[in-house]
């Protein structure tokens, strides 16, 4: 239900927008606003106007759902121009998240007052857009070019006190926004119209501005919108106002149709749909109340998980039977909180309260009161099974037993307990307090309430929480393994690791497969390969670069050398002639004549084998929906958001083309023990897409 009402309170005309859930500026809202504005201007009894919103927030932006439709009148810039031209003063009374078109609406008003908890941003670039209703022109006039740059290109969000300090708003306080506007009017008689657009941008240092812009763009490689947003912003001092507004609008309209904007919209809605599905599941099987959570193992992972729990206000017991390990864990936790305090992200009271939520213990019987126990010990099936045997004995009835394994068989872990229905996987990503992804791994016997509890906890921790089935590596690491295998085979055939890494970085990954391997550790890959034993195909076994690097003590960044060489204290690797020599000798031993690879072949080999494996994941029922695979790789593995996700990207490439390319490699794929997924073939044959299936 959408309503825009005009209410008269003495000489005040109050226009209230009511369009749940976030008062997005749909066509109906824009039309209603324009109509009520005209009524208010025609009413001689009204001297001043207030624009406010019902519900939890002021306008949170244009209506993103309309971006796939043709433009519909009245257009937002026209509505805002009418508002700004009002001969009666207009006050925006703000609360909640004043975002995008919502902030542009506020900027077109003559005065702005806000509730203390309000926040302000122009997040359009995160949707592949630029502000399209005057944001790039009015914002710099109020807050100056440097801050406008941070907000428009860098997505910086201001809280209300920062907004007041920057001159974005004119007043703030506790209480109802309408009452704040009335108070403001009382304190500032008589108010007269004060259009933002007629002001000029305050003077600034152009060289410093350009340096700041270059710095921001460097952090956003591959994204088109920030570059165009900067272009539009420069218009605020380089062009006459009407020309600058027109340029901004043209760029915005063109962006709506762009591939990047479409991909980013897809991700925006996919994330919200996932949260909705998790909520529905939690409703169907009421989750267990969590009063206390125990974490076993105080390594980087265990202490990171404890931090996540404490940050969400959960009483946590961190247990490690080795006192020194526990001490290191406590030190990690303390340094995290002192860092948060120093950076101003937490107050001293908040930091102390959260740190106090974590109690450290050295014996496993400290799990006795825990409602949920998350195991994060060494990645070895026998070690984990032993821990679970003990937990089964020590945990109270009804407690949930979760493992943070990243690829082991969780049914085999559950099988050693007498409560298989209470065992589940909760695969956090390192560092757990930073990474957004949580894979919740269903086991064969898991009870619905246990699954619902894990999903609900993930949401509470602020994670993108994806339910997946139990298989080697689950979704994320299973796909990572096929990409790494393909990348290694490319290198065996003659490509250089640095070429493969560059190609994947240019596609938009933050790092390439070999850089990632050096970061994660050659020893981890080595152990994994040892664990896979007979299941390695002959081609994989013969391509034993990991064993060769491991034998030379090249364990990756931690040992100063892996696929690359690292100068002390450097995280950026250098190509190493020693590795080139090792590769040449390896090829010679195997009788392989090195050949060169085009960048396209490298990219397609790495991505298409992942897409094929993803189709197998769907075939095996490991995920509920194709989009879940995309969310895992977007949030856990740096898949470029502006490409929409692995399977969204596959749909854009065309499944028929992918299948025919894979068919061209079928002999080589067979050597690696890989078959083309029948599901992928079927979708391609029917001309369908993953995300519609
Ligand atoms: N348009 C349409 N629907 C929107 C929306 C928008 N701008 N913003 C949020 N929604 C919907 C969500 O899809 C969700 O719907 P659902 O319940 O059916 O899944 C519902 O509102 C609630 O959203 P969240 O679950 O995200 O609720 P939160 O409370 O966690 O977050 C929020 C609220 C901070 C407003 C967040 O939704 C958000 O960041 N929204 C996007 C804001 C944005 O990017 N605005 C700029 C749009 S582009 C623009 O304005 C162009 C202009 O320059 C012309």
XYZ file of C-alpha atoms and ligand atoms in Angstrom:
747
model
C 0.000 0.000 0.000
C 1.368 3.373 -1.003
C 0.045 6.648 0.329
C 1.383 10.155 0.218
C -0.714 12.442 2.401
C -0.864 16.149 3.103
C -1.882 17.171 6.575
C -2.279 20.749 7.771
C -1.064 21.586 11.258
C -1.665 25.330 11.705
C 0.412 26.949 8.939
C 2.504 23.829 8.407
C 1.811 21.476 5.520
C 3.105 18.007 6.394
C 3.621 15.661 3.463
C 4.061 12.082 4.670
C 5.329 9.304 2.416
C 4.180 5.844 3.411
C 5.424 3.029 1.198
C 6.645 0.072 3.259
C 9.124 -1.364 3.866
C 11.654 1.389 3.076
C 9.626 4.144 1.347
C 11.404 3.560 -1.965
C 10.545 6.194 -4.569
C 8.280 4.154 -6.816
C 6.274 5.818 -9.567
C 3.251 6.044 -7.251
C 5.331 7.732 -4.533
C 6.815 10.248 -6.968
C 3.378 11.056 -8.414
C 1.874 11.342 -4.929
C 4.642 13.633 -3.752
C 4.243 15.928 -6.751
C 0.461 16.058 -6.353
C 0.617 16.832 -2.608
C 3.274 19.473 -3.253
C 1.025 21.206 -5.763
C -1.909 21.054 -3.308
C 0.215 22.495 -0.524
C 1.482 25.301 -2.732
C -2.096 26.130 -3.735
C -3.251 26.265 -0.110
C -2.874 29.802 1.143
C -3.125 28.624 4.742
C 0.156 26.742 4.424
C 3.335 28.768 4.876
C 5.938 26.073 5.389
C 6.223 22.480 4.209
C 7.675 19.432 5.930
C 8.480 16.209 4.096
C 8.620 13.173 6.314
C 8.155 9.401 6.142
C 6.091 6.840 8.017
C 7.627 3.586 9.214
C 11.163 2.613 10.039
C 13.027 4.930 7.701
C 12.992 7.986 5.487
C 13.235 7.136 1.792
C 15.993 4.540 1.271
C 16.353 5.292 -2.431
C 14.752 4.962 -5.808
C 12.693 1.801 -6.219
C 15.260 -0.730 -7.404
C 12.477 -3.027 -8.621
C 11.574 -0.443 -11.264
C 15.048 -0.358 -12.797
C 14.236 -3.190 -15.184
C 11.139 -1.346 -16.453
C 10.997 1.550 -18.894
C 11.290 4.968 -17.234
C 7.939 6.214 -15.986
C 6.761 9.758 -15.370
C 6.963 11.754 -13.247
C 10.744 11.427 -13.212
C 12.488 12.053 -9.914
C 14.602 15.015 -11.108
C 11.444 16.850 -12.162
C 9.746 16.197 -8.830
C 12.826 17.408 -6.969
C 13.167 20.484 -9.190
C 9.547 21.384 -8.352
C 10.275 20.902 -4.660
C 13.412 22.995 -4.739
C 11.610 25.767 -6.640
C 8.869 25.948 -4.002
C 8.221 29.545 -2.966
C 7.386 28.228 0.491
C 10.253 26.882 2.593
C 10.526 23.076 2.703
C 12.067 21.136 5.601
C 13.041 17.478 5.265
C 12.414 15.651 8.554
C 14.681 12.620 8.437
C 15.109 9.332 10.251
C 16.530 5.877 9.530
C 18.571 5.282 6.382
C 18.523 8.334 4.110
C 19.974 6.736 1.016
C 20.334 7.352 -2.703
C 17.233 9.032 -4.103
C 16.129 9.550 -0.487
C 19.164 11.709 0.215
C 18.663 13.451 -3.120
C 15.094 14.257 -2.038
C 16.426 15.677 1.232
C 19.059 17.701 -0.654
C 16.353 19.284 -2.814
C 14.537 20.495 0.315
C 15.599 23.855 1.731
C 16.442 22.649 5.244
C 17.176 19.270 6.779
C 16.704 18.055 10.351
C 17.337 14.491 11.460
C 16.926 12.040 14.310
C 20.267 11.250 15.959
C 20.260 7.644 14.691
C 19.813 8.622 11.030
C 22.504 7.711 8.486
C 23.217 9.239 5.091
C 24.762 7.828 1.928
C 24.664 7.763 -1.844
C 25.239 4.023 -2.408
C 24.355 4.087 -6.126
C 27.787 2.882 -7.273
C 27.268 -0.310 -5.265
C 24.357 -0.980 -7.634
C 26.434 -0.107 -10.706
C 24.687 3.267 -10.979
C 25.459 6.880 -10.314
C 23.141 9.256 -8.423
C 20.448 10.178 -10.922
C 18.483 12.991 -9.341
C 20.940 15.764 -8.588
C 23.047 14.028 -5.951
C 26.301 14.718 -7.754
C 25.404 18.414 -7.999
C 23.637 19.311 -4.757
C 25.799 17.274 -2.375
C 29.149 18.975 -3.186
C 27.464 22.372 -2.880
C 26.561 21.546 0.705
C 29.460 19.435 1.984
C 32.281 20.371 -0.402
C 33.947 18.391 -3.176
C 36.272 16.115 -1.105
C 33.531 14.689 1.131
C 31.109 14.471 -1.796
C 33.763 12.427 -3.604
C 34.085 10.030 -0.682
C 30.331 9.605 -0.516
C 29.541 9.406 -4.236
C 32.514 7.403 -5.492
C 33.659 5.671 -2.305
C 30.201 4.989 -0.818
C 31.098 6.603 2.543
C 28.156 6.680 4.940
C 27.738 9.536 7.444
C 26.027 9.327 10.790
C 23.863 12.238 11.868
C 26.489 14.056 13.904
C 29.004 13.840 11.038
C 26.288 15.050 8.667
C 25.656 18.037 10.931
C 29.370 18.796 11.128
C 29.663 18.615 7.341
C 26.737 20.972 6.750
C 24.582 18.283 5.179
C 21.849 18.753 7.785
C 20.864 21.812 9.791
C 19.761 20.226 13.024
C 19.475 16.942 14.866
C 17.883 15.618 18.001
C 16.019 12.820 19.725
C 12.367 12.218 19.060
C 9.918 12.196 16.187
C 11.227 13.794 12.988
C 8.091 15.919 12.628
C 8.545 17.319 16.144
C 12.197 18.050 15.280
C 11.074 20.004 12.219
C 8.538 21.936 14.279
C 11.222 22.747 16.852
C 13.583 23.861 14.081
C 10.892 26.153 12.682
C 10.286 27.670 16.119
C 14.022 28.268 16.604
C 14.593 29.818 13.157
C 11.790 32.288 12.383
C 11.134 33.305 9.712
C 12.404 30.594 7.363
C 12.675 31.479 3.714
C 13.278 29.171 0.734
C 16.957 28.255 0.343
C 17.532 26.185 -2.807
C 20.688 24.093 -2.640
C 21.313 24.209 -6.398
C 21.903 27.950 -6.551
C 24.786 27.706 -4.088
C 28.320 27.258 -5.378
C 30.741 24.481 -4.487
C 33.038 25.691 -1.676
C 36.652 26.228 -2.825
C 38.910 23.166 -2.658
C 42.363 22.049 -3.782
C 41.897 20.438 -7.235
C 45.197 18.529 -7.093
C 44.341 17.007 -3.728
C 40.874 16.182 -5.078
C 42.292 14.347 -8.105
C 44.770 12.442 -5.932
C 41.930 11.406 -3.611
C 39.873 10.315 -6.653
C 42.745 8.228 -8.029
C 43.152 6.569 -4.627
C 39.464 5.659 -4.474
C 39.322 4.324 -8.026
C 42.408 2.177 -7.422
C 40.387 0.329 -4.780
C 37.522 -0.334 -7.217
C 39.183 -1.943 -10.243
C 36.928 -3.134 -13.035
C 33.902 -1.152 -11.907
C 32.487 1.291 -14.406
C 30.081 3.273 -12.226
C 32.624 4.975 -9.917
C 34.479 6.409 -12.925
C 31.261 7.828 -14.360
C 30.080 9.104 -10.967
C 33.353 11.028 -10.705
C 32.800 12.418 -14.166
C 29.315 13.618 -13.191
C 30.600 15.089 -9.926
C 33.230 17.185 -11.704
C 30.335 18.807 -13.572
C 29.416 20.581 -10.309
C 32.239 23.072 -10.910
C 33.036 22.520 -14.576
C 29.581 22.940 -16.148
C 26.581 25.232 -15.802
C 24.090 23.639 -13.395
C 21.465 22.659 -15.982
C 24.068 21.027 -18.238
C 25.613 19.189 -15.275
C 22.212 17.897 -14.152
C 21.412 16.770 -17.668
C 24.753 14.983 -17.975
C 24.213 13.250 -14.627
C 20.763 12.096 -15.698
C 21.965 10.777 -19.070
C 24.719 8.800 -17.407
C 22.285 7.441 -14.809
C 19.723 6.346 -17.399
C 22.394 4.592 -19.459
C 23.781 2.874 -16.347
C 20.425 1.282 -15.486
C 20.719 -0.887 -18.597
C 24.397 -1.728 -18.169
C 25.553 -5.301 -17.639
C 27.265 -4.394 -14.353
C 24.161 -2.692 -12.927
C 21.977 -5.655 -13.901
C 24.437 -8.044 -12.256
C 24.627 -5.976 -9.074
C 20.808 -5.765 -8.840
C 20.646 -9.514 -9.200
C 23.024 -9.879 -6.238
C 21.126 -7.288 -4.161
C 17.861 -9.209 -4.478
C 19.512 -12.638 -4.182
C 21.013 -11.677 -0.828
C 17.675 -10.530 0.497
C 15.836 -13.559 -0.874
C 18.345 -15.844 0.874
C 17.774 -14.081 4.206
C 14.019 -14.439 3.615
C 14.361 -18.194 2.960
C 16.413 -18.625 6.128
C 13.810 -16.737 8.144
C 11.034 -18.929 6.717
C 12.967 -22.053 7.711
C 13.452 -20.744 11.224
C 9.704 -20.175 11.463
C 8.895 -23.692 10.302
C 11.194 -25.354 12.872
C 11.645 -23.117 15.904
C 15.359 -22.671 16.627
C 16.919 -23.560 19.981
C 17.488 -20.540 22.258
C 21.210 -19.846 22.599
C 22.207 -18.630 26.055
C 25.772 -19.852 25.929
C 28.007 -21.037 23.098
C 31.288 -22.912 23.472
C 34.099 -22.840 20.916
C 36.676 -25.629 20.990
C 40.154 -24.661 19.791
C 41.668 -21.225 20.334
C 43.601 -20.985 17.066
C 42.982 -18.165 14.595
C 39.716 -19.750 13.529
C 38.410 -20.538 17.014
C 39.250 -17.104 18.411
C 37.747 -15.459 15.314
C 34.515 -17.384 15.835
C 34.499 -16.397 19.525
C 34.848 -12.763 18.425
C 31.882 -13.082 16.071
C 29.779 -14.524 18.882
C 30.778 -11.854 21.412
C 30.164 -9.112 18.854
C 26.627 -10.469 18.518
C 26.209 -10.318 22.319
C 26.461 -14.065 22.988
C 28.089 -15.439 26.138
C 30.972 -17.552 24.866
C 33.356 -20.088 26.399
C 36.570 -20.492 24.432
C 38.207 -23.806 25.253
C 41.654 -25.075 24.407
C 43.314 -27.887 26.337
C 46.723 -26.374 25.587
C 47.188 -23.373 27.919
C 49.668 -21.670 25.574
C 47.280 -21.884 22.639
C 44.533 -20.474 24.832
C 46.778 -17.592 25.858
C 47.519 -16.809 22.224
C 43.778 -16.922 21.488
C 43.039 -14.523 24.334
C 45.783 -12.202 23.048
C 44.223 -12.246 19.558
C 40.856 -11.343 21.083
C 42.282 -8.568 23.248
C 44.211 -7.046 20.375
C 41.072 -7.111 18.197
C 39.113 -5.171 20.812
C 41.907 -2.678 21.487
C 42.191 -2.134 17.715
C 38.427 -1.544 17.442
C 38.683 0.932 20.313
C 41.641 2.759 18.763
C 39.837 3.019 15.414
C 36.742 4.391 17.143
C 34.600 1.475 15.974
C 33.712 0.637 19.589
C 33.534 2.702 22.751
C 35.576 1.569 25.765
C 32.384 0.338 27.447
C 31.342 -1.643 24.393
C 34.815 -3.166 23.947
C 35.023 -4.147 27.622
C 31.508 -5.572 27.663
C 32.169 -7.675 24.563
C 35.562 -8.898 25.741
C 33.960 -9.888 29.055
C 31.500 -12.112 27.179
C 34.373 -14.464 26.294
C 35.482 -16.784 29.094
C 38.593 -18.906 28.494
C 38.854 -22.482 29.801
C 41.371 -25.309 29.455
C 39.152 -28.346 29.985
C 36.511 -29.758 27.714
C 34.022 -30.215 30.543
C 33.500 -26.429 30.375
C 31.034 -27.214 27.565
C 28.547 -28.483 30.158
C 26.207 -25.463 30.027
C 26.579 -24.628 26.353
C 23.525 -24.771 24.086
C 25.770 -24.861 21.028
C 29.342 -26.083 20.743
C 31.437 -25.155 17.724
C 34.519 -27.279 17.207
C 37.462 -25.591 15.472
C 40.383 -27.941 16.078
C 43.003 -29.308 13.667
C 41.618 -30.344 10.263
C 41.921 -34.101 10.617
C 39.013 -36.554 10.653
C 40.366 -38.762 13.459
C 41.174 -35.751 15.663
C 37.722 -34.279 15.144
C 35.986 -37.609 15.729
C 37.787 -37.947 19.051
C 36.659 -34.467 20.105
C 33.067 -35.308 19.150
C 33.138 -38.557 21.160
C 34.073 -36.506 24.205
C 31.554 -33.767 23.451
C 28.824 -36.386 23.179
C 29.668 -37.412 26.736
C 30.098 -33.903 28.191
C 27.498 -31.754 26.396
C 24.089 -31.392 27.977
C 21.087 -33.109 26.375
C 19.695 -30.985 23.542
C 22.997 -29.175 22.922
C 23.941 -28.706 19.274
C 27.360 -29.952 18.175
C 28.799 -28.056 15.216
C 32.059 -28.585 13.379
C 33.942 -25.879 11.527
C 35.582 -28.351 9.170
C 36.211 -26.931 5.717
C 35.964 -30.159 3.723
C 35.754 -33.304 5.909
C 32.783 -35.692 5.888
C 30.455 -34.421 8.607
C 28.301 -37.566 8.537
C 31.445 -39.470 9.532
C 31.942 -37.029 12.420
C 28.281 -37.228 13.471
C 28.478 -41.035 13.300
C 30.757 -41.294 16.351
C 28.137 -39.612 18.558
C 24.906 -40.939 19.971
C 23.116 -37.783 18.780
C 23.576 -37.576 15.048
C 20.493 -35.372 14.700
C 22.262 -32.683 16.774
C 25.419 -32.532 14.630
C 25.836 -29.926 11.907
C 28.583 -28.127 9.987
C 29.232 -24.420 10.487
C 31.999 -23.553 8.053
C 33.347 -20.095 8.854
C 35.932 -18.436 6.621
C 39.188 -16.973 7.843
C 39.405 -14.433 9.441
C 35.998 -15.346 10.852
C 35.364 -11.912 12.364
C 35.792 -10.321 8.921
C 34.551 -12.752 6.280
C 30.866 -12.497 5.411
C 30.205 -16.104 4.448
C 28.964 -18.966 6.577
C 28.270 -22.357 5.005
C 25.856 -24.305 7.188
C 26.319 -27.954 6.283
C 23.346 -30.293 6.592
C 24.071 -33.845 7.590
C 21.895 -36.844 6.709
C 20.260 -37.042 10.146
C 20.215 -33.382 11.178
C 17.028 -32.241 12.962
C 15.174 -29.299 11.346
C 15.430 -27.256 14.557
C 19.204 -27.734 14.597
C 19.477 -26.502 11.011
C 17.177 -23.560 11.794
C 19.306 -22.637 14.826
C 22.520 -22.593 12.825
C 20.921 -20.519 10.050
C 19.429 -18.070 12.511
C 22.733 -17.729 14.327
C 24.471 -16.999 11.018
C 22.028 -14.182 10.304
C 22.511 -12.857 13.843
C 26.272 -12.803 13.265
C 25.639 -10.701 10.151
C 26.846 -13.446 7.803
C 25.556 -14.436 4.401
C 24.399 -17.819 5.583
C 23.969 -20.527 2.983
C 22.663 -24.016 3.768
C 24.581 -26.641 1.785
C 24.769 -30.422 1.702
C 27.608 -32.605 2.913
C 30.248 -33.425 0.300
C 34.027 -33.078 0.087
C 34.721 -29.330 0.378
C 30.980 -28.504 0.417
C 30.212 -25.781 -2.140
C 33.001 -23.250 -1.785
C 36.069 -25.429 -1.432
C 34.816 -28.031 -3.904
C 34.676 -25.354 -6.595
C 37.973 -23.899 -5.443
C 39.595 -27.307 -5.809
C 38.544 -27.694 -9.457
C 39.726 -24.191 -10.273
C 43.059 -24.840 -8.608
C 43.403 -28.153 -10.418
C 42.752 -26.512 -13.783
C 45.111 -23.632 -13.033
C 47.858 -26.080 -12.089
C 47.314 -28.107 -15.270
C 47.564 -24.893 -17.306
C 50.916 -24.215 -15.706
C 52.030 -27.773 -16.339
C 51.168 -27.282 -20.026
C 53.289 -24.151 -20.279
C 51.457 -21.111 -18.836
C 53.278 -19.107 -16.177
C 51.632 -18.838 -12.734
C 51.809 -15.054 -13.058
C 49.878 -15.145 -16.352
C 47.110 -17.270 -14.861
C 46.929 -15.007 -11.800
C 46.830 -11.864 -13.927
C 43.993 -13.198 -16.081
C 41.852 -14.016 -13.052
C 42.671 -10.692 -11.408
C 41.692 -8.897 -14.596
C 38.397 -10.793 -14.500
C 37.888 -9.199 -11.080
C 39.111 -11.644 -8.432
C 41.180 -9.921 -5.734
C 43.965 -12.421 -6.376
C 44.757 -15.311 -8.681
C 44.799 -19.024 -7.757
C 48.558 -19.215 -7.163
C 48.665 -16.034 -5.112
C 45.773 -17.465 -3.096
C 47.564 -20.788 -2.674
C 50.674 -19.015 -1.391
C 48.510 -17.071 1.050
C 46.590 -20.117 2.308
C 49.700 -22.315 2.473
C 51.237 -24.940 0.188
C 51.294 -27.284 3.204
C 47.488 -27.148 3.466
C 47.158 -28.195 -0.195
C 49.809 -30.858 0.335
C 47.930 -32.342 3.312
C 44.709 -32.228 1.360
C 46.281 -34.142 -1.527
C 47.712 -36.724 0.865
C 44.231 -37.130 2.353
C 42.668 -37.686 -1.074
C 45.038 -40.572 -1.855
C 43.377 -42.961 -4.310
C 40.656 -40.487 -5.279
C 43.165 -38.364 -7.226
C 42.875 -39.026 -10.949
C 46.094 -40.127 -12.740
C 46.353 -36.656 -14.354
C 46.047 -34.938 -10.981
C 48.547 -37.270 -9.355
C 51.102 -36.734 -12.114
C 50.747 -32.953 -11.813
C 52.570 -32.952 -8.473
C 53.785 -29.331 -8.278
C 52.446 -29.048 -4.740
C 54.583 -32.006 -3.615
C 57.633 -30.514 -5.333
C 57.208 -27.115 -3.668
C 56.454 -28.757 -0.327
C 59.590 -30.908 -0.549
C 61.657 -27.725 -1.018
C 60.070 -26.107 2.057
C 58.292 -23.538 -0.137
C 55.131 -23.308 1.940
C 53.896 -19.978 0.552
C 53.930 -16.522 2.121
C 54.646 -17.889 5.591
C 58.004 -19.339 4.498
C 58.904 -16.445 2.181
C 58.458 -18.564 -0.954
C 55.882 -20.722 -2.700
C 54.810 -20.243 -6.296
C 56.301 -16.756 -5.797
C 59.207 -15.326 -3.815
C 58.440 -12.825 -1.050
C 60.844 -10.210 0.270
C 60.779 -10.017 4.075
C 57.639 -8.209 5.235
C 56.160 -8.129 1.687
C 52.844 -9.737 0.775
C 53.273 -9.017 -2.926
C 55.144 -11.920 -4.504
C 57.794 -11.754 -7.232
C 57.986 -14.234 -10.098
C 60.744 -16.666 -9.181
C 63.185 -18.101 -11.776
C 63.542 -21.074 -9.470
C 59.873 -21.952 -9.994
C 60.225 -21.441 -13.740
C 63.162 -23.890 -13.643
C 61.231 -26.363 -11.544
C 58.341 -26.200 -14.026
C 60.644 -26.665 -17.023
C 62.243 -29.729 -15.431
C 58.825 -31.114 -14.511
C 57.558 -30.765 -18.096
C 60.699 -32.369 -19.445
C 60.385 -35.305 -17.064
C 56.786 -35.825 -18.145
C 57.629 -35.440 -21.820
C 55.394 -32.397 -22.235
C 56.186 -29.792 -24.876
C 55.288 -26.424 -23.374
C 52.779 -24.366 -25.320
C 51.440 -20.856 -24.887
C 47.857 -20.112 -23.859
C 45.696 -17.160 -24.737
C 44.180 -15.211 -21.863
C 40.743 -16.304 -23.090
C 41.661 -19.978 -22.888
C 42.999 -19.507 -19.363
C 39.873 -17.719 -18.190
C 37.479 -20.146 -19.820
C 39.325 -23.229 -18.586
C 39.286 -21.933 -15.004
C 35.667 -20.753 -15.039
C 33.990 -23.377 -17.195
C 35.229 -26.308 -15.123
C 33.831 -24.531 -12.071
C 30.505 -24.015 -13.820
C 30.420 -27.703 -14.712
C 31.195 -28.651 -11.109
C 28.491 -26.257 -9.918
C 26.031 -28.069 -12.176
C 27.053 -31.334 -10.493
C 26.435 -29.706 -7.091
C 22.908 -28.900 -8.263
C 22.464 -32.369 -9.667
C 23.488 -33.901 -6.339
C 21.114 -31.633 -4.390
C 23.971 -30.036 -2.444
C 22.296 -26.625 -2.704
C 18.665 -25.673 -2.810
C 18.963 -23.067 -5.558
C 21.617 -22.162 -8.169
C 21.896 -18.682 -6.707
C 23.219 -20.184 -3.459
C 26.375 -21.195 -5.295
C 26.792 -17.627 -6.500
C 26.367 -16.247 -2.997
C 28.998 -18.627 -1.607
C 31.573 -17.521 -4.155
C 30.642 -13.843 -3.936
C 31.016 -13.697 -0.171
C 33.691 -16.281 0.534
C 35.999 -16.285 -2.486
C 35.992 -12.779 -3.936
C 33.990 -13.512 -7.087
C 33.527 -10.016 -8.546
C 30.159 -8.724 -7.425
C 29.725 -6.690 -10.584
C 29.686 -9.939 -12.571
C 26.693 -11.174 -10.569
C 28.012 -14.578 -9.467
C 29.435 -17.703 -11.119
C 26.178 -19.086 -12.506
C 24.778 -15.662 -13.353
C 27.968 -15.162 -15.331
C 27.485 -18.593 -16.948
C 23.999 -17.533 -18.022
C 25.437 -14.389 -19.605
C 28.096 -16.430 -21.456
C 25.390 -18.778 -22.745
C 25.187 -22.377 -21.567
C 25.279 -23.756 -25.087
C 28.657 -22.129 -25.701
C 29.962 -23.429 -22.375
C 28.858 -26.982 -23.147
C 30.348 -26.949 -26.623
C 33.638 -25.574 -25.256
C 33.688 -28.264 -22.561
C 32.972 -30.894 -25.217
C 36.043 -29.729 -27.065
C 38.074 -30.594 -23.964
C 36.255 -33.828 -23.180
C 39.281 -36.107 -23.621
C 41.360 -33.973 -21.257
C 38.477 -33.735 -18.816
C 38.116 -37.516 -18.824
C 41.784 -37.802 -17.824
C 41.020 -35.699 -14.757
C 38.031 -37.949 -13.988
C 35.535 -35.203 -14.877
C 32.346 -35.612 -16.901
C 30.116 -32.903 -18.273
C 27.084 -32.593 -16.049
C 23.881 -33.928 -17.645
C 22.003 -31.060 -16.019
C 24.251 -28.527 -17.701
C 23.761 -30.301 -21.040
C 20.013 -30.371 -20.575
C 19.731 -26.675 -19.663
C 21.880 -25.794 -22.658
C 19.880 -28.014 -25.003
C 16.630 -26.403 -23.830
C 18.096 -22.915 -24.224
C 17.527 -22.267 -20.526
C 19.572 -20.515 -17.863
C 20.761 -21.668 -14.454
C 19.083 -18.874 -12.542
C 15.674 -19.516 -14.104
C 15.877 -23.252 -13.481
N 14.004 -0.374 -3.729
C 13.173 -1.423 -3.646
N 13.181 -2.276 -2.615
C 14.056 -2.060 -1.634
C 14.960 -0.984 -1.655
C 14.912 -0.097 -2.761
N 15.713 0.959 -2.845
N 15.733 -1.029 -0.538
C 15.306 -2.099 0.158
N 14.297 -2.718 -0.496
C 13.528 -3.897 -0.063
C 14.395 -5.136 0.027
O 14.455 -5.792 -1.211
C 13.661 -5.944 1.066
O 12.562 -6.552 0.428
P 12.049 -7.999 0.884
O 11.630 -7.835 2.312
O 10.950 -8.274 -0.064
O 13.222 -8.908 0.730
C 13.110 -4.883 2.017
O 13.142 -3.660 1.284
C 13.927 -4.693 3.263
O 15.295 -4.544 2.886
P 16.469 -5.209 3.746
O 16.152 -6.632 3.999
O 17.717 -4.860 3.073
O 16.291 -4.421 5.128
P 17.406 -3.802 6.050
O 16.674 -3.159 7.151
O 18.446 -4.832 6.362
O 18.136 -2.694 5.161
C 18.290 -0.766 3.744
C 17.414 -1.568 4.742
C 19.503 -0.206 4.476
C 17.437 0.321 3.195
C 18.783 -1.709 2.618
O 17.659 -2.405 2.093
C 19.444 -1.017 1.479
O 20.614 -0.716 1.549
N 18.708 -0.764 0.383
C 19.256 -0.208 -0.827
C 19.500 1.259 -0.693
C 20.050 1.825 -1.976
O 20.937 1.287 -2.591
N 19.481 2.942 -2.396
C 19.878 3.570 -3.609
C 18.994 3.072 -4.710
S 19.502 3.694 -6.292
C 18.904 5.299 -6.293
O 18.389 5.747 -5.331
C 19.065 6.018 -7.583
C 18.806 7.469 -7.417
O 20.008 8.159 -7.437
C 17.944 7.995 -8.548
